[in-house]
XYZ file of C-alpha atoms in Angstrom:
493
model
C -1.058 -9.614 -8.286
C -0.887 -7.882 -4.906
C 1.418 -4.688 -4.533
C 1.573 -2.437 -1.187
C 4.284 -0.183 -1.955
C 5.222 2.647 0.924
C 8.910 4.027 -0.347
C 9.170 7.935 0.334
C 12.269 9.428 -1.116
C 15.091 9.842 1.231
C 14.920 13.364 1.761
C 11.981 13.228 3.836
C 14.821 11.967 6.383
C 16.171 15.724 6.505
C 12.661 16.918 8.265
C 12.159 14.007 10.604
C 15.973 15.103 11.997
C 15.175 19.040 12.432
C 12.440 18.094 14.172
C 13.833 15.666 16.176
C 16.757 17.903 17.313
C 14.919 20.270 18.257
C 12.282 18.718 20.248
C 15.106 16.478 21.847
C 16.141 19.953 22.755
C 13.619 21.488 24.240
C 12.994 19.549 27.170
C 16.904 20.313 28.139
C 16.085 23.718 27.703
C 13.197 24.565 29.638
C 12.746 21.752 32.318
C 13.760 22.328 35.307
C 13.567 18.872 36.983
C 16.573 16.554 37.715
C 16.745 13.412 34.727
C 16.233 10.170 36.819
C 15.656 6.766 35.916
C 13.234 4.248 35.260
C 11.551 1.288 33.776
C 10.095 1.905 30.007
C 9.072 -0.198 26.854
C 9.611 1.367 23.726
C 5.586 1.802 23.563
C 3.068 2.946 25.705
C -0.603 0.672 25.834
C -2.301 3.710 23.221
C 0.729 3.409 20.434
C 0.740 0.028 20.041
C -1.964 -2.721 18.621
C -3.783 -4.620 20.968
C -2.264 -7.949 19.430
C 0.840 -6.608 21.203
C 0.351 -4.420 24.732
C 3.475 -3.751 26.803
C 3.347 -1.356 29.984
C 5.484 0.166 32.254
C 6.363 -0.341 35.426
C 7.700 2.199 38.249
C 7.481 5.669 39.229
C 6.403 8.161 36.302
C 8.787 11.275 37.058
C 11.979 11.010 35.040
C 12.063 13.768 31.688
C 13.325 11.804 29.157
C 13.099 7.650 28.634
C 14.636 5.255 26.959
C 14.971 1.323 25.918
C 17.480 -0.764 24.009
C 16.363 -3.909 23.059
C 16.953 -7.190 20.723
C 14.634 -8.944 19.722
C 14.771 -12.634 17.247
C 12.088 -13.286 15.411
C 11.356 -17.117 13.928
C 8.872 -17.619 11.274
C 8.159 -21.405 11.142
C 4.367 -22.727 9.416
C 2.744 -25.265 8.801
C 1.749 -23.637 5.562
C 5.272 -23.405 4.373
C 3.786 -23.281 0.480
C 2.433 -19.873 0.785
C 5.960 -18.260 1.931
C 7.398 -15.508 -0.192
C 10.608 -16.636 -1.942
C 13.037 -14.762 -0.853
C 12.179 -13.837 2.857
C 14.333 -14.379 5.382
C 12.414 -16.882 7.627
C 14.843 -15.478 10.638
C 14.766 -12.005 11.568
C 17.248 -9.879 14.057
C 16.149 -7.171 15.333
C 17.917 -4.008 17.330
C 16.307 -1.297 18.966
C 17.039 1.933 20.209
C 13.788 4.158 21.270
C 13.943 7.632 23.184
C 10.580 9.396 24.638
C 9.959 12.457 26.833
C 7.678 12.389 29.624
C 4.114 13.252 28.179
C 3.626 17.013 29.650
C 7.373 17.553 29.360
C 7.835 21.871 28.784
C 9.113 22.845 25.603
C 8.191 20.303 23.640
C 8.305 16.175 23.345
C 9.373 13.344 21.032
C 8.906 9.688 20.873
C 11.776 8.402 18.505
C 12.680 4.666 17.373
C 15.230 3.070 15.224
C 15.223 -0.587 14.341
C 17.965 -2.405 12.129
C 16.422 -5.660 11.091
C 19.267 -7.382 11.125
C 17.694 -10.205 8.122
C 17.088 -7.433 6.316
C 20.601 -5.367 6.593
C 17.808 -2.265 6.915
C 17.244 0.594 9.249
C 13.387 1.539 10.260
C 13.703 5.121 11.022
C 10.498 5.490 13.337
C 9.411 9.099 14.640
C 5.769 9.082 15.832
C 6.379 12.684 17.409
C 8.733 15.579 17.749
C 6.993 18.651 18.542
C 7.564 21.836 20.120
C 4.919 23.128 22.734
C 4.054 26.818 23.213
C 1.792 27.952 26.206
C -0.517 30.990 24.564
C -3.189 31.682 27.358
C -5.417 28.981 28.292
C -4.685 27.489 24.985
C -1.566 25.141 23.458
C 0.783 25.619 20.235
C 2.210 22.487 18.934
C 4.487 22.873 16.027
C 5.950 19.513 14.267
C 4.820 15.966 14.499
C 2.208 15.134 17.245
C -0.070 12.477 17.738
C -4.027 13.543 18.545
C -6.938 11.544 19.234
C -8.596 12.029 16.020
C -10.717 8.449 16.277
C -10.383 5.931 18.899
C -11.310 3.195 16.409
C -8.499 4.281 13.677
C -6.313 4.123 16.669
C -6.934 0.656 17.960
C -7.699 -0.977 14.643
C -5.012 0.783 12.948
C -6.444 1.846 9.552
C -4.638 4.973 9.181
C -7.202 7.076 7.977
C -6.108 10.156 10.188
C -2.807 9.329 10.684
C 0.221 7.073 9.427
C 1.430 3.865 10.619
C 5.295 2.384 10.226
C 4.023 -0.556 8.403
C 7.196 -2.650 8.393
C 5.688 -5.132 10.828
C 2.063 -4.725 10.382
C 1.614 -6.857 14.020
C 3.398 -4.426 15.704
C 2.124 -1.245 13.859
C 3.158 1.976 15.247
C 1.483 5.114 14.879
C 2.926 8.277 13.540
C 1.111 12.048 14.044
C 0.575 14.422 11.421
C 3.249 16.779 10.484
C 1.985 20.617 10.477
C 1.077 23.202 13.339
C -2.058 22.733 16.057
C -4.454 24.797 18.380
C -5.554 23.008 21.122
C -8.036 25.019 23.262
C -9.712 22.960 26.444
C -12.393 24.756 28.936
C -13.742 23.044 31.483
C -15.054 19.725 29.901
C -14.269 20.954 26.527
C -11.736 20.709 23.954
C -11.471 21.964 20.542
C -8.252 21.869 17.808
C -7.752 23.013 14.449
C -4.994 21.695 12.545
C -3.238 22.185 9.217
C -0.098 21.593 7.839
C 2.085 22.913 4.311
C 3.546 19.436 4.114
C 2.659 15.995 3.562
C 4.550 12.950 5.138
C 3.403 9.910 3.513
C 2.990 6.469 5.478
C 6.127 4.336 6.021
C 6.482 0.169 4.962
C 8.919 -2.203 4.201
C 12.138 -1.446 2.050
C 11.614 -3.071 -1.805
C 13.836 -3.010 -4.092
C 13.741 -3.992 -8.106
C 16.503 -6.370 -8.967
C 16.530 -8.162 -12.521
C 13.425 -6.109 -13.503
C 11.654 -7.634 -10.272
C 10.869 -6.533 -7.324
C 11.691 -8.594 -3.973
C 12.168 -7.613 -0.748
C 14.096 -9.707 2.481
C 10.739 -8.307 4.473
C 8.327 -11.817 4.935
C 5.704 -8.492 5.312
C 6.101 -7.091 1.689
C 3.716 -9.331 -1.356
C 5.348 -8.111 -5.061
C 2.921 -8.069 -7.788
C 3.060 -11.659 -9.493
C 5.750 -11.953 -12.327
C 3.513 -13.033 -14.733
C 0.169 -11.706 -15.893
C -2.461 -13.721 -18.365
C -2.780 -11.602 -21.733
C -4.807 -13.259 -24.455
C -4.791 -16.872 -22.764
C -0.881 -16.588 -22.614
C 1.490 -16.002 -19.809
C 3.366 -12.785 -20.267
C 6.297 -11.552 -18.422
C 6.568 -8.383 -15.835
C 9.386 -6.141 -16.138
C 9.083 -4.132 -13.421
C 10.504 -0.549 -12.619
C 9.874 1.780 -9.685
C 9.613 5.482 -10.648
C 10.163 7.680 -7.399
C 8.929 10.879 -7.600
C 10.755 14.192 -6.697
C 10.612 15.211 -2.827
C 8.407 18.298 -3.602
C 5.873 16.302 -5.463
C 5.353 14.221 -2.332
C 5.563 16.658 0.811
C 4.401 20.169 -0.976
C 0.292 19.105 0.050
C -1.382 21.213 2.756
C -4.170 19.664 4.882
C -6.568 20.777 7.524
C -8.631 19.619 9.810
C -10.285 19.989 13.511
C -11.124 17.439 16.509
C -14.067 18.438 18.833
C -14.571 16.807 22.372
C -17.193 16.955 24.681
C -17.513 15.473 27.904
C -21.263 15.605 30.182
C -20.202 13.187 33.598
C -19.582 9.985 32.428
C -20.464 10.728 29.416
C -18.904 11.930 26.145
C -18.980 12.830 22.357
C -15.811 13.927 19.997
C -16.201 14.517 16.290
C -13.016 15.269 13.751
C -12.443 15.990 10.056
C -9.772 16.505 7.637
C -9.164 17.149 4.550
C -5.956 15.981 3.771
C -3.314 13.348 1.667
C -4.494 9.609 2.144
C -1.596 8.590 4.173
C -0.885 5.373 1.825
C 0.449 5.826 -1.843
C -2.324 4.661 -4.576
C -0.492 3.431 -7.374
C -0.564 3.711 -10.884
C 0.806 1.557 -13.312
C 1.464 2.463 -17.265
C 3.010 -0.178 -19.429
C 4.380 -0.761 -22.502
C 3.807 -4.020 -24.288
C 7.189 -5.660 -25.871
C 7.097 -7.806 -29.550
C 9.879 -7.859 -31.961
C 7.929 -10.472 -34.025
C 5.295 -12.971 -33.770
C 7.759 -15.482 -33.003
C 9.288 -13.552 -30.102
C 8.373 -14.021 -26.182
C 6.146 -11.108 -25.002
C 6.753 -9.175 -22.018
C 5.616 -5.874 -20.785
C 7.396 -3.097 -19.127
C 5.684 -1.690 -16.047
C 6.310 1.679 -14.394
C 5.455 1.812 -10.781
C 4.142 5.308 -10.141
C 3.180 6.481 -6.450
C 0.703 8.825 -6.552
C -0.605 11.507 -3.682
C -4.287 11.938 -3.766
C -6.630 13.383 -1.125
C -9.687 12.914 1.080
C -12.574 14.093 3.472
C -12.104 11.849 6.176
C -14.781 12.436 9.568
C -15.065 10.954 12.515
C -18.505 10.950 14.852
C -17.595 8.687 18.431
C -19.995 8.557 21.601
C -19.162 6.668 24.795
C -19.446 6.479 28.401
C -16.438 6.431 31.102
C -16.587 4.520 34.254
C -14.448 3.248 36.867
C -15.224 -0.169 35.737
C -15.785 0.192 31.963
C -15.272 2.178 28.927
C -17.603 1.771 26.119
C -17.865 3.831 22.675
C -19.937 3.448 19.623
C -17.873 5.368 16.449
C -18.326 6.021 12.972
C -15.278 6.880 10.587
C -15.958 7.949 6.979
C -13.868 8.785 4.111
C -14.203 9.861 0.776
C -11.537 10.287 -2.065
C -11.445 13.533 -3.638
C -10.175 12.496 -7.111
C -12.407 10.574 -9.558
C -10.942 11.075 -13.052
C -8.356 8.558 -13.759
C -5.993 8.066 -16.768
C -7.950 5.106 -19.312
C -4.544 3.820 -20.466
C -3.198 3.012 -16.791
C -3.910 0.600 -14.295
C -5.064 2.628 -11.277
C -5.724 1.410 -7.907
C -8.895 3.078 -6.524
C -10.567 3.625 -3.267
C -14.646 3.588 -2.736
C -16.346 5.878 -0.461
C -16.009 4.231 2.771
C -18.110 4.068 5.922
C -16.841 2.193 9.246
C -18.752 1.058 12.566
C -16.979 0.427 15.682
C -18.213 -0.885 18.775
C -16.023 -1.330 21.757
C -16.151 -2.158 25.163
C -13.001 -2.102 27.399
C -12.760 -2.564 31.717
C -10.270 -1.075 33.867
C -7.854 -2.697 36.009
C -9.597 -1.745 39.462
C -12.076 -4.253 38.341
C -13.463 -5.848 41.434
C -12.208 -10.024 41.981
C -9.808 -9.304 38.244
C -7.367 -6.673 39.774
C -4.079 -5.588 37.428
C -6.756 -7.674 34.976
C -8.038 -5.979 31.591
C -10.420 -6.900 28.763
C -11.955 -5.603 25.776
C -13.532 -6.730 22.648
C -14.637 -4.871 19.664
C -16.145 -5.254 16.150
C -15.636 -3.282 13.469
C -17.850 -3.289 9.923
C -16.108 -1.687 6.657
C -18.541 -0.691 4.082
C -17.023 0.008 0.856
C -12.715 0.449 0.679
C -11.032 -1.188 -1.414
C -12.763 -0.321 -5.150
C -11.779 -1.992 -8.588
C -9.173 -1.264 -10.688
C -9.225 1.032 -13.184
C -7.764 1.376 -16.721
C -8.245 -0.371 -20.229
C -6.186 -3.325 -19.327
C -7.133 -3.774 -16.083
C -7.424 -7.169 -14.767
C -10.309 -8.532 -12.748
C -8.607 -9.129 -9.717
C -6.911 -6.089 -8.276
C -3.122 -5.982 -9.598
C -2.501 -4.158 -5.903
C -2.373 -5.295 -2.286
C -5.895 -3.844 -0.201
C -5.435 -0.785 1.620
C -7.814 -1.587 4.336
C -6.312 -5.125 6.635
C -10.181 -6.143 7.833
C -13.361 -5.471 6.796
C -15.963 -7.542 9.073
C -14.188 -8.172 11.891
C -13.874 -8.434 15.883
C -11.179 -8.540 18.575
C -10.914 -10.078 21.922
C -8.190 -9.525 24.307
C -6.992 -9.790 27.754
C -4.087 -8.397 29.748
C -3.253 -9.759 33.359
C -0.066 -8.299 35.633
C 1.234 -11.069 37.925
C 3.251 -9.710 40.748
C 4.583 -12.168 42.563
C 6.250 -14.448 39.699
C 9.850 -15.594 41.795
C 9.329 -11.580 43.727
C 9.312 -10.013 39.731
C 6.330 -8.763 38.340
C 5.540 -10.839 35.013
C 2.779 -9.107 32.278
C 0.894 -11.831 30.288
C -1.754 -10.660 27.080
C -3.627 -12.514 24.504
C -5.652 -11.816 21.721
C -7.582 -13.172 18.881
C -8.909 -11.246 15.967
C -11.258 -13.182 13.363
C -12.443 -11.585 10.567
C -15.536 -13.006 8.844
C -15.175 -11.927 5.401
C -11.799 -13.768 5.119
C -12.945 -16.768 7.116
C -9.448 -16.230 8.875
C -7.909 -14.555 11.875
C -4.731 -13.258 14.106
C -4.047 -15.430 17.669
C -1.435 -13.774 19.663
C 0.335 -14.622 23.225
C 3.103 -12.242 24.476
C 4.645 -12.310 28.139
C 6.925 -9.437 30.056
C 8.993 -10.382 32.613
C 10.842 -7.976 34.602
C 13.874 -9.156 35.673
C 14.921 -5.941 37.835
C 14.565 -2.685 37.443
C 16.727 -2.082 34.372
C 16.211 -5.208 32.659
C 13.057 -7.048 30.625
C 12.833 -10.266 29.017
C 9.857 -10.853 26.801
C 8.714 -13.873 24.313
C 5.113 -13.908 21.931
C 3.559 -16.278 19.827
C 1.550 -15.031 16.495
C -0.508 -17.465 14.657
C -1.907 -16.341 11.176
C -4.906 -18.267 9.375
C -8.071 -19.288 7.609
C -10.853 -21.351 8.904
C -11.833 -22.007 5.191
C -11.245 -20.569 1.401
C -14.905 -20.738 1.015
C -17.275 -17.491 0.446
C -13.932 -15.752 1.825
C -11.909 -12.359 0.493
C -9.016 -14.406 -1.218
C -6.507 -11.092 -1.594
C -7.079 -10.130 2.349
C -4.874 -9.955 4.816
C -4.683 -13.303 6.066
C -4.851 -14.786 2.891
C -1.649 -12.665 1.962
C 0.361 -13.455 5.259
C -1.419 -16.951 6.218
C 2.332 -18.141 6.439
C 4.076 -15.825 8.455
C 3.440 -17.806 12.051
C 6.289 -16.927 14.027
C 7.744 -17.048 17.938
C 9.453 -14.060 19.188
C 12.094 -13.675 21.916
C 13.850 -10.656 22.799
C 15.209 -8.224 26.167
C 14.957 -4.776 26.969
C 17.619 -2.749 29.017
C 15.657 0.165 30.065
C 17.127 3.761 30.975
């Protein structure tokens, strides 16, 4: 049974709109340039995965940006069998995403909300709204920034430093911590402390528990099976999700600091936190059910969410050239709680080491102008650890935290600019992962229509090259069926 449950009680939706009124605000406040217009995607090349890479186009002065956009998603595989009952196979979706100008005084956001329209759910999506004070040669941020805690958590998108909105884990989008930060830069230095009262967990897709099961429109969500062996006999799963109160959740302080050097071309940047994981470990108590020994048996299975903390360090070194950027990074984390209640199932982390490898070129590279490429591998040592508890099965009741685990990533981005007189944007990518013996293929393409308008299309392929020696609960195991083709405009303000 596989379970990757990221529900966060609705309160948390009070914050996220304080601090996105008042960092809407504060550009309005203190700028003093005149709003213009241009062309913008809803996420700039270091948000977004590098399975999808959009960029804009245009003159970079305006304050504030903005997109609305519609997008159709059709899931259609040739391994139909392994498609969740109960997802819709045809997804809608509608956008609306605001962003200030990076440097903007007073503060910044970078806002989206998606209905998915197969769903009938809204994706509240904040991955900033901060205010900005000037104190000397130094910054104040106060409310939800991104910061480049670790390249490699960035482009691999593990979330170890910060959150991701989940609901579409091909188009993850990262979200900064919540809390207040010092950033101090001298020269070829920069140094920031961080730390925070409140926790804001990591977000997924909606779940619900209908006839003691739960199910979800969301081809992205895996329930835990219905059934479970006990004794050499199927028994029954009645599920029930137990949401804990708002203060339980948010009321966890963190800290942490980010450290970069830079000597020429080259550089070194170290970080550490202590800090809520920002994924839910779960927890699951049951109660076995038996009138008599003639009656069916079923058990009754409380779905607990639990907050629990880690160290989590970061160590990168790289060199920056005009033609190439190359970086060699280790991530580590280690959960702080090891006592665990006998009489649950508990899902568990390992302590967990990670080495990246990357090498990226620029787009001034000579004969491959507006042409990018990059490839990097990534080795997980540790992660995911057994589950825990008197009853607990073999094979972990609970979906893996961590996507990949030996894995690498190719990709290339070229910008055509003479396409009928319209610029058109073309990337590919293909991530393989060895311990699954399966992989990720995507193909996206931009075209600008004018100066307002965007039409786009991609193409993501989901597989295994064989079930042999291979990770059968991984990612592309889980999602092996969700091939889809994608087809959607922008109008962009």
């Amino acid at each position: 049974m596989n379970l990757r449950l990221r529900q966060v009680p609705q309160g948390l939706w009070g914050i996220f709109f304080v601090l996105g009124f008042l960092s809407f605000k504060a550009p309005f406040l203190f700028a003093e340039e005149t709003l213009q217009i241009k062309n913008l995607p809803l996420n700039d090349l270091q948000g977004q995965s590098s399975l999808k890479q959009k960029t804009v186009l245009g003159n970079n002065n305006p304050m504030v940006k903005g997109a609305l956009g519609f997008t159709g998603r059709y899931y259609q595989s040739s391994q139909a069998q392994f498609y969740r009952e109960g997802a819709e196979d045809q997804q809608t979706e509608y956008t609306l995403g605001l962003r200030s100008e990076p440097g903007t005084r007073g503060g910044g956001f970078d806002i989206e909300t998606k209905f998915q329209g197969g769903e009938g759910v809204n994706y509240f999506r904040p991955s900033e709204a901060y205010y900005k004070f000037d104190v000397g040669s130094s910054h104040l941020y106060f409310g939800r920034k991104l910061q480049p805690w670790s390249q490699a958590d960035r482009l691999w998108h593990r979330g170890l430093f910060e959150s991701r909105f989940m609901d579409d884990p091909l188009e993850a989008k990262p979200a900064g911590l919540t809390g207040l930060f010092w950033v101090f830069r001298q020269n070829n230095n920069e140094f920031m402390i961080f730390t925070s009262p409140l926790f804001i967990p990591e977000f997924g897709p909606q779940a619900t528990v209908e006839n003691n099961k739960l199910t979800s429109k969301n081809p992205w969500f895996r329930p835990p099976s219905d059934e479970i062996l006990l004794n050499k006999s199927k028994v029954e799963m009645n599920y029930r999700i137990v949401t804990p109160d708002i203060e339980d959740v948010i009321l966890h302080p963190s800290v942490g600091f980010h450290l970069q050097r830079q000597w020429q071309d080259w550089f070194f940047a170290s970080s550490y936190a202590y800090k809520p994981m920002n994924q839910f470990l779960l927890e699951v108590p049951f109660v076995l059910n038996l009138t008599d020994v003639t009656s069916d048996v079923s058990i009754d299975a409380d779905i607990v969410p639990r907050v629990e903390y880690q160290h989590v360090a970061s160590l990168a070194m790289g060199k920056n050239s005009s033609i190439v950027h190359s970086w060699l990074e280790w991530n580590y984390e280690k959960p702080a709680t090891e006592e665990y209640n006998y009489k649950h199932i508990t899902q568990t982390m390992n302590e967990t080491h990670i080495f990246t490898g990357t090498v990226e070129t620029s787009e001034n590279l000579s004969g491959f102008h507006g042409t990018k490429l990059w490839l990097s591998y990534s080795r997980l040592l540790g992660g995911d650890g057994k589950d825990y508890g008197e009853f607990a099965p073999d094979e972990s009741l609970f979906e893996r935290r961590f996507q990949f685990q030996n894995a690498f990533q190719l990709g290339v981005r070229r910008q055509f600019s003479g396409v009928f007189s319209r610029p058109l944007l073309v990337s590919s990518s293909v991530l393989y992962d060895i311990s699954q013996n399966g992989g990720i293929f995507s193909l996206q393409g931009t075209y600008f229509l004018s100066q307002f308008w965007q039409c786009f299309f991609s193409v993501d392929l989901i597989g295994r090259m064989s079930n042999e020696n291979s990770i059968d609960n991984g990612f592309t195991s889980l999602y092996r069926s969700n091939d889809r083709v994608s087809l959607g405009a922008n109008y962009v303000f």
